[in-house]
PDB file of C-alpha atoms in Angstrom:
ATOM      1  CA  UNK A1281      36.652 -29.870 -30.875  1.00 54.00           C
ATOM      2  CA  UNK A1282      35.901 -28.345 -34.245  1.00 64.00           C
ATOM      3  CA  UNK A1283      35.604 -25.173 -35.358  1.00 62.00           C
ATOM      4  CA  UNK A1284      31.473 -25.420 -35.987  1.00 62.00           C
ATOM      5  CA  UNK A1285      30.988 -26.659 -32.329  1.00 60.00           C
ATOM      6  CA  UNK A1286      33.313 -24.342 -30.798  1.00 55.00           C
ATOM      7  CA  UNK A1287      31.288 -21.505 -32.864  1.00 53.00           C
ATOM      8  CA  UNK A1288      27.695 -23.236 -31.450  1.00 56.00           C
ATOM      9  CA  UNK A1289      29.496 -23.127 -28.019  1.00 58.00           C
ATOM     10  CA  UNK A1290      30.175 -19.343 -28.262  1.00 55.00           C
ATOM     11  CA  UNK A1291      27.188 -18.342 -29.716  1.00 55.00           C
ATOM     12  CA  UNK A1292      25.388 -19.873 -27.264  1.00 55.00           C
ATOM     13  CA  UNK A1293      26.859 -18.801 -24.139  1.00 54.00           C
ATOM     14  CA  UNK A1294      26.518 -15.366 -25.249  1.00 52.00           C
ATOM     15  CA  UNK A1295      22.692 -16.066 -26.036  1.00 49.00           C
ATOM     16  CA  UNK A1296      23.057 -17.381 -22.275  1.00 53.00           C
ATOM     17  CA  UNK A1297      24.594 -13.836 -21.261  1.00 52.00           C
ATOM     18  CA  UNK A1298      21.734 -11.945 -22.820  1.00 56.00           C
ATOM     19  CA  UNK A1299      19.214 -13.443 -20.959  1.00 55.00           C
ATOM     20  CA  UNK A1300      17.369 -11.630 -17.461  1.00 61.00           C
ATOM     21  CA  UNK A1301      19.183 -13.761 -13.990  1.00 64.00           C
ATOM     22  CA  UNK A1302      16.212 -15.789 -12.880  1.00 67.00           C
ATOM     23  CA  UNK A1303      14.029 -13.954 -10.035  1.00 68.00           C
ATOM     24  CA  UNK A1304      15.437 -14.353  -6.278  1.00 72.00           C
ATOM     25  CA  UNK A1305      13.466 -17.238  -4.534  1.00 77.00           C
ATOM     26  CA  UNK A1306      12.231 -17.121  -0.942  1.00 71.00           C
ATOM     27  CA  UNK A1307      12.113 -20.273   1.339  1.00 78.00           C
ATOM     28  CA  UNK A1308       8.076 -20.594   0.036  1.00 80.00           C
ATOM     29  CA  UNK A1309       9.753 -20.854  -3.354  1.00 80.00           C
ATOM     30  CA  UNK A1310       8.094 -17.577  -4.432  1.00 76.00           C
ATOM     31  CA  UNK A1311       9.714 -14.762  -5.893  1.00 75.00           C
ATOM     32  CA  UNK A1312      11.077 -12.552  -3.322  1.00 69.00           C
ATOM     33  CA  UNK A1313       9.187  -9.224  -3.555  1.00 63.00           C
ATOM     34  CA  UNK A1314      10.393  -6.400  -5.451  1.00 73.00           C
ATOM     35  CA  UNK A1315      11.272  -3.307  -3.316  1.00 77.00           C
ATOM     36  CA  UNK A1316       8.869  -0.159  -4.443  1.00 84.00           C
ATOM     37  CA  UNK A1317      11.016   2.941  -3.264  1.00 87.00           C
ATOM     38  CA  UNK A1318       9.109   6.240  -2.816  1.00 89.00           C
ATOM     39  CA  UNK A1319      11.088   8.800  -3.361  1.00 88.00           C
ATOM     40  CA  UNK A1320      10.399  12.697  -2.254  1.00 87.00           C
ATOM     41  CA  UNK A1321       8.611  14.018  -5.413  1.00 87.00           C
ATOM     42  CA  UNK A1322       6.800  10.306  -6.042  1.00 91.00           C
ATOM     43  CA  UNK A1323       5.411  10.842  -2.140  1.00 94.00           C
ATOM     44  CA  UNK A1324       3.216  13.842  -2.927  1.00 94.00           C
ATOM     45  CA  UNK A1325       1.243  11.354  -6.050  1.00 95.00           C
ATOM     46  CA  UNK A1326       0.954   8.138  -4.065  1.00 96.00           C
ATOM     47  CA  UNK A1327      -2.183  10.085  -2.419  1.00 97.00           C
ATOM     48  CA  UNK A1328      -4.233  10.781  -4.948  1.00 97.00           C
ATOM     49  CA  UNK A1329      -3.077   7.828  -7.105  1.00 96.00           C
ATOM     50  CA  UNK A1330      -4.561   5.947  -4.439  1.00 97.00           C
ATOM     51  CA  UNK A1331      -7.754   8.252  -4.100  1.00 98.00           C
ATOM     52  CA  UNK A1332      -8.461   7.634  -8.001  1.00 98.00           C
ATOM     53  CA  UNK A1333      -8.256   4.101  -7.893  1.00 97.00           C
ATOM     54  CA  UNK A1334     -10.879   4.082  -4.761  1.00 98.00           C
ATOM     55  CA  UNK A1335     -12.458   6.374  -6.681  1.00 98.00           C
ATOM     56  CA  UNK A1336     -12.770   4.133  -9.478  1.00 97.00           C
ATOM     57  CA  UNK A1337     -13.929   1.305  -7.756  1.00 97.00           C
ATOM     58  CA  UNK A1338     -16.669   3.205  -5.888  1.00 98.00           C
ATOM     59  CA  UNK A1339     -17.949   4.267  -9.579  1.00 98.00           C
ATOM     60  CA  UNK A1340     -18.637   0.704 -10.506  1.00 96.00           C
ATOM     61  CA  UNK A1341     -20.035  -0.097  -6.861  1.00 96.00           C
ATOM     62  CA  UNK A1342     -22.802   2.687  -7.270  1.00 97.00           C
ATOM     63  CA  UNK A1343     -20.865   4.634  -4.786  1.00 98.00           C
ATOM     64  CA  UNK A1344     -20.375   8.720  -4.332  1.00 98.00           C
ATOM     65  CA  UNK A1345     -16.698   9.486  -4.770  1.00 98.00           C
ATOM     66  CA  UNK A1346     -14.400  10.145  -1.640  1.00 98.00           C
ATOM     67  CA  UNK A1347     -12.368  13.584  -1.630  1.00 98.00           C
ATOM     68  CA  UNK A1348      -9.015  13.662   0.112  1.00 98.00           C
ATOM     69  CA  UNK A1349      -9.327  15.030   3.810  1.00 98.00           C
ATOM     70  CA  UNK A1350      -6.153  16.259   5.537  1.00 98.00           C
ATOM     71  CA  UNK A1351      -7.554  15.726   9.099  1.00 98.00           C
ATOM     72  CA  UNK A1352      -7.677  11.654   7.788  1.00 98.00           C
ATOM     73  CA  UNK A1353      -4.574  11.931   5.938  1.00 98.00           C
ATOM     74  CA  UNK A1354      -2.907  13.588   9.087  1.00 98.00           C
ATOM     75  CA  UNK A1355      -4.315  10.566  11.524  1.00 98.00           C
ATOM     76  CA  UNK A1356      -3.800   7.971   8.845  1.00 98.00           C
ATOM     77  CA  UNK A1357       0.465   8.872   8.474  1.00 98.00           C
ATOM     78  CA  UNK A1358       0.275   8.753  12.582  1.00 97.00           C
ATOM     79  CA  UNK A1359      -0.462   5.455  12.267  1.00 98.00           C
ATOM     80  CA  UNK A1360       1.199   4.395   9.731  1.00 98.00           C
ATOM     81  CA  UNK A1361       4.296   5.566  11.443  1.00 98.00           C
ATOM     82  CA  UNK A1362       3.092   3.908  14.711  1.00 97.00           C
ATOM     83  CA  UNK A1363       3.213   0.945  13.492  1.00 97.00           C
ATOM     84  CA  UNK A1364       6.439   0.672  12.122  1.00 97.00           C
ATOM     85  CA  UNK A1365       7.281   1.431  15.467  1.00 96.00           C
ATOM     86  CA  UNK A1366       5.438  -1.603  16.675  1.00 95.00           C
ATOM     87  CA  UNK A1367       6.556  -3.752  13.944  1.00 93.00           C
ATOM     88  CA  UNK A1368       3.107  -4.721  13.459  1.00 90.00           C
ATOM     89  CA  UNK A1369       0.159  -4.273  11.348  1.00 93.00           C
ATOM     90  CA  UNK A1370      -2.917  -3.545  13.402  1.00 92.00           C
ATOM     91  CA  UNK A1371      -5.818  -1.242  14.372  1.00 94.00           C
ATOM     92  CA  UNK A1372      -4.365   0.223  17.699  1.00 93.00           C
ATOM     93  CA  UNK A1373      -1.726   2.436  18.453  1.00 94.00           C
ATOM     94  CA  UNK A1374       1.168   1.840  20.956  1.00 92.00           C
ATOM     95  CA  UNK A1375      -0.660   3.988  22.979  1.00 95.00           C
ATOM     96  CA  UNK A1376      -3.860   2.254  22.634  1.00 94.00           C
ATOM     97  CA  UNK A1377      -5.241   4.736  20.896  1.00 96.00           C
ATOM     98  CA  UNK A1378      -8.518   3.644  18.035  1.00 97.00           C
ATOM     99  CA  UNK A1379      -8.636   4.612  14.537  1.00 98.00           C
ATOM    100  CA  UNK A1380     -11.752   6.709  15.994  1.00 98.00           C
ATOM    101  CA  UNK A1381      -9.316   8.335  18.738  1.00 97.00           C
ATOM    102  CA  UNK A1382      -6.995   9.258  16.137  1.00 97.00           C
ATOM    103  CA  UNK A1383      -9.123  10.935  13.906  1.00 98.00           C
ATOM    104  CA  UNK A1384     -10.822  12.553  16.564  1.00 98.00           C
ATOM    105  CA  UNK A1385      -7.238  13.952  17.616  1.00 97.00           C
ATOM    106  CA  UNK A1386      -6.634  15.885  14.514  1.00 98.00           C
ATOM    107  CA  UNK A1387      -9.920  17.502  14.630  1.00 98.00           C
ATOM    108  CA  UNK A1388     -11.651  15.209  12.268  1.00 98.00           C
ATOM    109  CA  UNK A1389     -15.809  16.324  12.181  1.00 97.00           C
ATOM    110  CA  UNK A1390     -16.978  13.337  10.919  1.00 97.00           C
ATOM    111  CA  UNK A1391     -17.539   9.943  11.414  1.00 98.00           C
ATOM    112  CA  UNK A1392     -14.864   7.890  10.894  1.00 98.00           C
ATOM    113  CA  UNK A1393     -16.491   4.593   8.825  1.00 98.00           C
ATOM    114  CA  UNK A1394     -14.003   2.615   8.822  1.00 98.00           C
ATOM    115  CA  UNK A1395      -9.903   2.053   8.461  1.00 98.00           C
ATOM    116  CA  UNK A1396      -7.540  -0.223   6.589  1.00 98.00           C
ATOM    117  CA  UNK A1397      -3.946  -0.953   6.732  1.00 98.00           C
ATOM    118  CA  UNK A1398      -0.988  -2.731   4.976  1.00 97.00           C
ATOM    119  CA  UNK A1399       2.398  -4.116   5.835  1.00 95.00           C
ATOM    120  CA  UNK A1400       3.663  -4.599   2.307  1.00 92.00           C
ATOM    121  CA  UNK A1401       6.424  -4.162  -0.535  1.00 88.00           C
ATOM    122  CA  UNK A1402       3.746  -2.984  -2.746  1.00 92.00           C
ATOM    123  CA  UNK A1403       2.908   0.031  -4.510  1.00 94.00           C
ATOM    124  CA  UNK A1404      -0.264   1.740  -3.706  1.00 95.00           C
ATOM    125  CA  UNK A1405      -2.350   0.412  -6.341  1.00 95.00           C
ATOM    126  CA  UNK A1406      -1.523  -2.928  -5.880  1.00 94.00           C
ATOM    127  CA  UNK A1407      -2.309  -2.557  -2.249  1.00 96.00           C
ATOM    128  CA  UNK A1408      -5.692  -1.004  -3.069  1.00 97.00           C
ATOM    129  CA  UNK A1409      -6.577  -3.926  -4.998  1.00 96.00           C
ATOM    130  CA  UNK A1410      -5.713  -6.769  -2.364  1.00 96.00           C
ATOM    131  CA  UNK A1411      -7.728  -4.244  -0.266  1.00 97.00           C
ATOM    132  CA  UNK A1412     -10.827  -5.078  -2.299  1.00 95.00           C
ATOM    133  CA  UNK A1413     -10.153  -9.055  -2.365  1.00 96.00           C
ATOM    134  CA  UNK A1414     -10.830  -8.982   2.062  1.00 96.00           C
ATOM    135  CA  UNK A1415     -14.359  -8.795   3.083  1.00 97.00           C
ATOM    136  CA  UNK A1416     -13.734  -5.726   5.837  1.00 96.00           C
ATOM    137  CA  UNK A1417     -11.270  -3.469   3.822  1.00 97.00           C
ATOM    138  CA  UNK A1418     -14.024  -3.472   1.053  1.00 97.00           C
ATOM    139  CA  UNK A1419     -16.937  -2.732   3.151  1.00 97.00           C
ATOM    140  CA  UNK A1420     -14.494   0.646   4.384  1.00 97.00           C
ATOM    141  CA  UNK A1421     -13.920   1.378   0.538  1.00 98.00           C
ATOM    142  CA  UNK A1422     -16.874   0.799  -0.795  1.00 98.00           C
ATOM    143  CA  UNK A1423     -18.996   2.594   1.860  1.00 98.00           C
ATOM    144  CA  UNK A1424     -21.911   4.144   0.203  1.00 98.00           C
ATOM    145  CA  UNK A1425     -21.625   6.557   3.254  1.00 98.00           C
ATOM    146  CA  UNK A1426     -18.091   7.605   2.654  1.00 98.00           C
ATOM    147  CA  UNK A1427     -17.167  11.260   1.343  1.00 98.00           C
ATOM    148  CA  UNK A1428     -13.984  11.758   2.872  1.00 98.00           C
ATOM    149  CA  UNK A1429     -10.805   9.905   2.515  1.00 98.00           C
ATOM    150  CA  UNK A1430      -7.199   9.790   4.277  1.00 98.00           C
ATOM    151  CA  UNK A1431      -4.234   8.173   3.125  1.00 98.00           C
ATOM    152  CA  UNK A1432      -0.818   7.890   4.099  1.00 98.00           C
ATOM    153  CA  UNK A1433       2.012   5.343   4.092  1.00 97.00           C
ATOM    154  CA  UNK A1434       5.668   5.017   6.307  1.00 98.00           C
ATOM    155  CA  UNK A1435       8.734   3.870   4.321  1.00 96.00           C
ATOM    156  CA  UNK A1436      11.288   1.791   6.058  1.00 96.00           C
ATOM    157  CA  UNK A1437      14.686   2.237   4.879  1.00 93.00           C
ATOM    158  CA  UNK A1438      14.632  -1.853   4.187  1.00 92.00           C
ATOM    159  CA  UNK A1439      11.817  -0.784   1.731  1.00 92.00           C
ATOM    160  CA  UNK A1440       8.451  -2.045   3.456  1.00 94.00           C
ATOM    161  CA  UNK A1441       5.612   0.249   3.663  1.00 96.00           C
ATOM    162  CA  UNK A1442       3.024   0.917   6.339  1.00 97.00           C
ATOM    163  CA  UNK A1443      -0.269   1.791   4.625  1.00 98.00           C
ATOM    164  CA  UNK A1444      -3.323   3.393   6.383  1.00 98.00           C
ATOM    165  CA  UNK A1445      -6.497   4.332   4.753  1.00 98.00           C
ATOM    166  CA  UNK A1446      -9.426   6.360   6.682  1.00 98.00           C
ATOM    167  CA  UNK A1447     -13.158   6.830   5.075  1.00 98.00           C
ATOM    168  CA  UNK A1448     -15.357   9.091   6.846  1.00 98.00           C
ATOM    169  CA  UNK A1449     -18.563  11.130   6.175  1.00 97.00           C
TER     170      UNK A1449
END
């Protein structure tokens, strides 16, 4: 080997060494998702973060902006919590309670419109927006008779996140 290939060689296995590893594959042959950790002081922002995007969407729907409600918020972390429990994302809880039941448990004093939820990896935002792709989470976000909102998520220590969104009047 000469001294210009062995220099070509070098130079470009350290080119090769600079380069990101290639993204982990699942068995679909996607990218495996990467894990969104909320920490303490990030936990206190994901609500409103969430509220502003809604917020925004309603805006260019024609819709009256939601306010944060702690009675939803309060019902909407049971449930997320619940269903971690149950390892499954859906509209009861393990005690076959209804998103109405719930709210009306914390003393909620509207009417609940309407409820969405998420088993995901995601961050808030990018749950809000797959939100908005399904026919039935829209309608709840995008209720014209929606004032009040409740969010809340459940971190798993493997990373996923239960999301639950409440809109009421």
């Amino acid at each position: 080997m000469n001294r210009r290939t062995a220099l070509l060689l070098l130079g470009s296995t350290a080119l090769a060494a600079c380069a990101p590893p290639p993204p982990a594959l699942g068995p679909d042959g996607k990218p495996l998702p990467k894990i969104y950790r909320i920490s303490g002081s990030e936990a206190r922002r994901v609500p409103f973060r969430a509220l502003d995007a809604v917020n925004a969407l309603r805006q260019g729907a024609g819709a009256p902006p939601l306010s944060l409600d702690s009675k939803l918020s309060a019902a909407a972390a049971t449930h997320s919590r619940d269903m971690s429990v149950q390892n499954r994302p859906w509209h009861f809880g393990s005690d076959g309670s209804s998103p109405i039941d719930r709210a009306q448990r914390v003393g909620f004093d509207g009417r609940l419109l309407g409820e969405t939820i998420s088993e995901t990896y995601e961050t808030e935002l990018e749950t809000v927006a797959a939100w908005l792709q399904e026919p039935g989470p829209r309608r709840v976000l995008l209720d014209p008779n929606g004032r009040r909102m409740g969010f809340a998520f459940y971190q798993e220590s493997n990373g996923k996140i239960w999301y639950t969104l409440n809109v009421g009047t």
